[in-house]
């Protein structure tokens, strides 16, 4: 079994596609609009004493939503990275909590490509690398659709060519 030292751990080399910013902004905007509309509808239900406070709360929620749509996607863009070497798949992601995923290519069982409607429109894809691990799958988000297809093929070739660990 190969031991990985801290000197070998480094941020994965590749960033996600810049078009991911649009995808993340649209998703945040849709969620935010739903939350603001819900808060507005709840605010419109008046008790016997009319008050401006519910509308102030809705306005604060709207301001927070606009700030989130503008500020969070660039931050996520700087965090999300991926890389595939001859021996492993590396993914770094996370929003509030940073997550590193490292899987040996010898442990890869399946490779899938997922493209939702928004990803299709933007020419993006997500590659799902499944292993026998209880942790589940590694997700490489925000890849160009062509890059994702080439990567999936490369991963399957590497998985077949890499002998399994003798554990």
PDB file of C-alpha atoms in Angstrom:
ATOM      1  CA  UNK A   1       0.000   0.000   0.000  1.00  0.00           C
ATOM      2  CA  UNK A   2       1.347   3.447  -0.893  1.00  0.00           C
ATOM      3  CA  UNK A   3       1.776   5.908   1.955  1.00  0.00           C
ATOM      4  CA  UNK A   4       0.960   9.572   1.250  1.00  0.00           C
ATOM      5  CA  UNK A   5       3.036  12.094   3.157  1.00  0.00           C
ATOM      6  CA  UNK A   6       2.008  15.635   3.969  1.00  0.00           C
ATOM      7  CA  UNK A   7       4.648  16.840   1.501  1.00  0.00           C
ATOM      8  CA  UNK A   8       2.627  15.156  -1.291  1.00  0.00           C
ATOM      9  CA  UNK A   9      -0.658  16.829  -0.326  1.00  0.00           C
ATOM     10  CA  UNK A  10      -1.217  20.016  -2.242  1.00  0.00           C
ATOM     11  CA  UNK A  11      -4.209  21.732  -3.744  1.00  0.00           C
ATOM     12  CA  UNK A  12      -5.418  19.892  -6.837  1.00  0.00           C
ATOM     13  CA  UNK A  13      -4.166  21.544 -10.020  1.00  0.00           C
ATOM     14  CA  UNK A  14      -7.360  22.292 -11.958  1.00  0.00           C
ATOM     15  CA  UNK A  15     -10.057  24.855 -11.258  1.00  0.00           C
ATOM     16  CA  UNK A  16     -13.659  24.304 -12.235  1.00  0.00           C
ATOM     17  CA  UNK A  17     -14.940  26.103 -15.337  1.00  0.00           C
ATOM     18  CA  UNK A  18     -15.662  29.804 -14.926  1.00  0.00           C
ATOM     19  CA  UNK A  19     -19.192  29.107 -16.216  1.00  0.00           C
ATOM     20  CA  UNK A  20     -19.809  27.430 -12.849  1.00  0.00           C
ATOM     21  CA  UNK A  21     -20.182  30.944 -11.427  1.00  0.00           C
ATOM     22  CA  UNK A  22     -23.308  31.408 -13.565  1.00  0.00           C
ATOM     23  CA  UNK A  23     -24.687  28.027 -12.492  1.00  0.00           C
ATOM     24  CA  UNK A  24     -24.118  28.725  -8.795  1.00  0.00           C
ATOM     25  CA  UNK A  25     -25.598  32.228  -9.083  1.00  0.00           C
ATOM     26  CA  UNK A  26     -28.730  30.961 -10.836  1.00  0.00           C
ATOM     27  CA  UNK A  27     -29.232  28.218  -8.241  1.00  0.00           C
ATOM     28  CA  UNK A  28     -28.755  30.670  -5.371  1.00  0.00           C
ATOM     29  CA  UNK A  29     -31.041  33.225  -7.000  1.00  0.00           C
ATOM     30  CA  UNK A  30     -33.852  30.688  -7.487  1.00  0.00           C
ATOM     31  CA  UNK A  31     -33.571  29.523  -3.876  1.00  0.00           C
ATOM     32  CA  UNK A  32     -33.397  33.096  -2.626  1.00  0.00           C
ATOM     33  CA  UNK A  33     -36.421  34.221  -4.632  1.00  0.00           C
ATOM     34  CA  UNK A  34     -38.431  31.331  -3.183  1.00  0.00           C
ATOM     35  CA  UNK A  35     -37.352  32.276   0.356  1.00  0.00           C
ATOM     36  CA  UNK A  36     -38.112  35.989  -0.144  1.00  0.00           C
ATOM     37  CA  UNK A  37     -41.529  35.246  -1.696  1.00  0.00           C
ATOM     38  CA  UNK A  38     -42.340  32.881   1.187  1.00  0.00           C
ATOM     39  CA  UNK A  39     -41.303  35.494   3.733  1.00  0.00           C
ATOM     40  CA  UNK A  40     -43.300  38.148   1.883  1.00  0.00           C
ATOM     41  CA  UNK A  41     -46.407  35.977   1.864  1.00  0.00           C
ATOM     42  CA  UNK A  42     -46.041  35.320   5.566  1.00  0.00           C
ATOM     43  CA  UNK A  43     -45.557  39.049   6.103  1.00  0.00           C
ATOM     44  CA  UNK A  44     -48.787  39.829   4.290  1.00  0.00           C
ATOM     45  CA  UNK A  45     -50.780  37.804   6.815  1.00  0.00           C
ATOM     46  CA  UNK A  46     -51.627  40.558   9.265  1.00  0.00           C
ATOM     47  CA  UNK A  47     -52.787  40.276  12.781  1.00  0.00           C
ATOM     48  CA  UNK A  48     -55.213  42.797  14.238  1.00  0.00           C
ATOM     49  CA  UNK A  49     -52.369  45.281  14.761  1.00  0.00           C
ATOM     50  CA  UNK A  50     -50.588  46.193  11.516  1.00  0.00           C
ATOM     51  CA  UNK A  51     -46.820  46.351  11.778  1.00  0.00           C
ATOM     52  CA  UNK A  52     -43.941  47.167   9.445  1.00  0.00           C
ATOM     53  CA  UNK A  53     -41.581  44.670  11.085  1.00  0.00           C
ATOM     54  CA  UNK A  54     -42.479  41.701   8.864  1.00  0.00           C
ATOM     55  CA  UNK A  55     -41.664  43.817   5.795  1.00  0.00           C
ATOM     56  CA  UNK A  56     -38.389  44.913   7.352  1.00  0.00           C
ATOM     57  CA  UNK A  57     -37.528  41.244   7.848  1.00  0.00           C
ATOM     58  CA  UNK A  58     -38.382  40.467   4.220  1.00  0.00           C
ATOM     59  CA  UNK A  59     -36.228  43.384   3.088  1.00  0.00           C
ATOM     60  CA  UNK A  60     -33.320  42.165   5.204  1.00  0.00           C
ATOM     61  CA  UNK A  61     -33.733  38.667   3.734  1.00  0.00           C
ATOM     62  CA  UNK A  62     -33.722  40.153   0.224  1.00  0.00           C
ATOM     63  CA  UNK A  63     -30.542  42.145   0.943  1.00  0.00           C
ATOM     64  CA  UNK A  64     -28.866  39.028   2.340  1.00  0.00           C
ATOM     65  CA  UNK A  65     -29.937  37.018  -0.710  1.00  0.00           C
ATOM     66  CA  UNK A  66     -28.515  39.603  -3.121  1.00  0.00           C
ATOM     67  CA  UNK A  67     -25.233  39.668  -1.197  1.00  0.00           C
ATOM     68  CA  UNK A  68     -25.075  35.854  -1.255  1.00  0.00           C
ATOM     69  CA  UNK A  69     -25.713  35.690  -5.009  1.00  0.00           C
ATOM     70  CA  UNK A  70     -22.967  38.246  -5.648  1.00  0.00           C
ATOM     71  CA  UNK A  71     -20.327  37.143  -3.117  1.00  0.00           C
ATOM     72  CA  UNK A  72     -20.541  33.372  -2.564  1.00  0.00           C
ATOM     73  CA  UNK A  73     -19.953  32.010  -6.104  1.00  0.00           C
ATOM     74  CA  UNK A  74     -16.544  33.725  -6.555  1.00  0.00           C
ATOM     75  CA  UNK A  75     -15.494  32.332  -3.170  1.00  0.00           C
ATOM     76  CA  UNK A  76     -16.637  28.836  -4.172  1.00  0.00           C
ATOM     77  CA  UNK A  77     -14.793  29.206  -7.492  1.00  0.00           C
ATOM     78  CA  UNK A  78     -11.525  29.792  -5.629  1.00  0.00           C
ATOM     79  CA  UNK A  79     -12.117  26.753  -3.383  1.00  0.00           C
ATOM     80  CA  UNK A  80     -13.264  24.072  -5.826  1.00  0.00           C
ATOM     81  CA  UNK A  81     -10.426  22.183  -7.539  1.00  0.00           C
ATOM     82  CA  UNK A  82      -9.812  18.760  -9.023  1.00  0.00           C
ATOM     83  CA  UNK A  83      -7.019  16.644 -10.452  1.00  0.00           C
ATOM     84  CA  UNK A  84      -6.502  13.139 -11.777  1.00  0.00           C
ATOM     85  CA  UNK A  85      -3.014  11.638 -11.701  1.00  0.00           C
ATOM     86  CA  UNK A  86      -1.866   8.182 -12.740  1.00  0.00           C
ATOM     87  CA  UNK A  87      -2.573   6.870  -9.244  1.00  0.00           C
ATOM     88  CA  UNK A  88      -5.331   8.977  -7.659  1.00  0.00           C
ATOM     89  CA  UNK A  89      -8.309  11.296  -8.049  1.00  0.00           C
ATOM     90  CA  UNK A  90      -8.173  14.483  -5.957  1.00  0.00           C
ATOM     91  CA  UNK A  91     -11.105  16.794  -5.220  1.00  0.00           C
ATOM     92  CA  UNK A  92     -11.252  19.848  -2.970  1.00  0.00           C
ATOM     93  CA  UNK A  93     -14.638  21.388  -2.337  1.00  0.00           C
ATOM     94  CA  UNK A  94     -16.852  22.709   0.401  1.00  0.00           C
ATOM     95  CA  UNK A  95     -18.475  25.937   1.367  1.00  0.00           C
ATOM     96  CA  UNK A  96     -18.232  26.471   5.082  1.00  0.00           C
ATOM     97  CA  UNK A  97     -16.301  23.275   5.732  1.00  0.00           C
ATOM     98  CA  UNK A  98     -13.473  22.409   3.347  1.00  0.00           C
ATOM     99  CA  UNK A  99     -13.426  18.828   2.162  1.00  0.00           C
ATOM    100  CA  UNK A 100     -10.640  16.916   0.462  1.00  0.00           C
ATOM    101  CA  UNK A 101     -11.401  13.709  -1.374  1.00  0.00           C
ATOM    102  CA  UNK A 102      -8.595  11.436  -2.491  1.00  0.00           C
ATOM    103  CA  UNK A 103      -9.259   8.063  -4.081  1.00  0.00           C
ATOM    104  CA  UNK A 104      -6.733   5.669  -5.542  1.00  0.00           C
ATOM    105  CA  UNK A 105      -7.523   4.804  -9.148  1.00  0.00           C
ATOM    106  CA  UNK A 106      -7.237   1.121  -8.168  1.00  0.00           C
ATOM    107  CA  UNK A 107     -10.368   1.598  -6.021  1.00  0.00           C
ATOM    108  CA  UNK A 108     -12.523   3.176  -8.743  1.00  0.00           C
ATOM    109  CA  UNK A 109     -15.582   1.034  -9.465  1.00  0.00           C
ATOM    110  CA  UNK A 110     -17.751   3.241 -11.660  1.00  0.00           C
ATOM    111  CA  UNK A 111     -17.498   6.615 -13.332  1.00  0.00           C
ATOM    112  CA  UNK A 112     -20.669   8.491 -14.223  1.00  0.00           C
ATOM    113  CA  UNK A 113     -21.372  11.849 -15.818  1.00  0.00           C
ATOM    114  CA  UNK A 114     -24.323  13.919 -14.603  1.00  0.00           C
ATOM    115  CA  UNK A 115     -25.710  16.909 -16.491  1.00  0.00           C
ATOM    116  CA  UNK A 116     -28.789  18.668 -15.188  1.00  0.00           C
ATOM    117  CA  UNK A 117     -30.754  21.117 -17.349  1.00  0.00           C
ATOM    118  CA  UNK A 118     -28.763  24.141 -16.202  1.00  0.00           C
ATOM    119  CA  UNK A 119     -25.465  22.294 -16.649  1.00  0.00           C
ATOM    120  CA  UNK A 120     -26.519  21.271 -20.158  1.00  0.00           C
ATOM    121  CA  UNK A 121     -27.388  24.850 -21.040  1.00  0.00           C
ATOM    122  CA  UNK A 122     -23.984  26.054 -19.785  1.00  0.00           C
ATOM    123  CA  UNK A 123     -21.999  23.183 -21.327  1.00  0.00           C
ATOM    124  CA  UNK A 124     -20.989  21.827 -17.916  1.00  0.00           C
ATOM    125  CA  UNK A 125     -21.012  18.388 -16.320  1.00  0.00           C
ATOM    126  CA  UNK A 126     -20.322  16.635 -13.015  1.00  0.00           C
ATOM    127  CA  UNK A 127     -18.194  13.489 -12.923  1.00  0.00           C
ATOM    128  CA  UNK A 128     -19.117  11.011 -10.177  1.00  0.00           C
ATOM    129  CA  UNK A 129     -16.357   8.579  -9.184  1.00  0.00           C
ATOM    130  CA  UNK A 130     -17.718   5.678  -7.144  1.00  0.00           C
ATOM    131  CA  UNK A 131     -15.595   3.411  -4.976  1.00  0.00           C
ATOM    132  CA  UNK A 132     -16.310   0.613  -2.525  1.00  0.00           C
ATOM    133  CA  UNK A 133     -15.742   3.077   0.312  1.00  0.00           C
ATOM    134  CA  UNK A 134     -18.522   3.748   2.796  1.00  0.00           C
ATOM    135  CA  UNK A 135     -17.791   7.459   2.252  1.00  0.00           C
ATOM    136  CA  UNK A 136     -19.496   7.244  -1.111  1.00  0.00           C
ATOM    137  CA  UNK A 137     -18.501   8.947  -4.309  1.00  0.00           C
ATOM    138  CA  UNK A 138     -16.209  11.786  -5.279  1.00  0.00           C
ATOM    139  CA  UNK A 139     -17.915  14.548  -7.246  1.00  0.00           C
ATOM    140  CA  UNK A 140     -15.974  16.668  -9.679  1.00  0.00           C
ATOM    141  CA  UNK A 141     -18.365  19.589 -10.197  1.00  0.00           C
ATOM    142  CA  UNK A 142     -18.272  22.318 -12.812  1.00  0.00           C
ATOM    143  CA  UNK A 143     -16.290  20.598 -15.551  1.00  0.00           C
ATOM    144  CA  UNK A 144     -16.595  21.401 -19.217  1.00  0.00           C
ATOM    145  CA  UNK A 145     -18.799  18.695 -20.783  1.00  0.00           C
ATOM    146  CA  UNK A 146     -16.072  17.618 -23.232  1.00  0.00           C
ATOM    147  CA  UNK A 147     -13.447  17.559 -20.481  1.00  0.00           C
ATOM    148  CA  UNK A 148     -15.810  15.489 -18.311  1.00  0.00           C
ATOM    149  CA  UNK A 149     -16.295  12.881 -21.064  1.00  0.00           C
ATOM    150  CA  UNK A 150     -12.538  12.656 -21.687  1.00  0.00           C
ATOM    151  CA  UNK A 151     -11.863  12.449 -17.955  1.00  0.00           C
ATOM    152  CA  UNK A 152     -14.419   9.664 -17.469  1.00  0.00           C
ATOM    153  CA  UNK A 153     -12.791   7.647 -20.241  1.00  0.00           C
ATOM    154  CA  UNK A 154      -9.301   8.277 -18.804  1.00  0.00           C
ATOM    155  CA  UNK A 155     -10.427   7.226 -15.321  1.00  0.00           C
ATOM    156  CA  UNK A 156     -11.860   3.962 -16.600  1.00  0.00           C
ATOM    157  CA  UNK A 157      -8.628   3.218 -18.480  1.00  0.00           C
ATOM    158  CA  UNK A 158      -6.565   4.039 -15.364  1.00  0.00           C
ATOM    159  CA  UNK A 159      -8.827   1.932 -13.135  1.00  0.00           C
ATOM    160  CA  UNK A 160      -8.438  -1.078 -15.452  1.00  0.00           C
ATOM    161  CA  UNK A 161      -4.680  -0.585 -15.773  1.00  0.00           C
ATOM    162  CA  UNK A 162      -4.013  -0.065 -12.057  1.00  0.00           C
ATOM    163  CA  UNK A 163      -3.714  -3.258 -10.030  1.00  0.00           C
ATOM    164  CA  UNK A 164      -5.726  -3.317  -6.780  1.00  0.00           C
ATOM    165  CA  UNK A 165      -4.008  -3.010  -3.403  1.00  0.00           C
ATOM    166  CA  UNK A 166      -3.043  -6.272  -1.776  1.00  0.00           C
ATOM    167  CA  UNK A 167      -4.655  -5.648   1.613  1.00  0.00           C
TER     168      UNK A 167
END
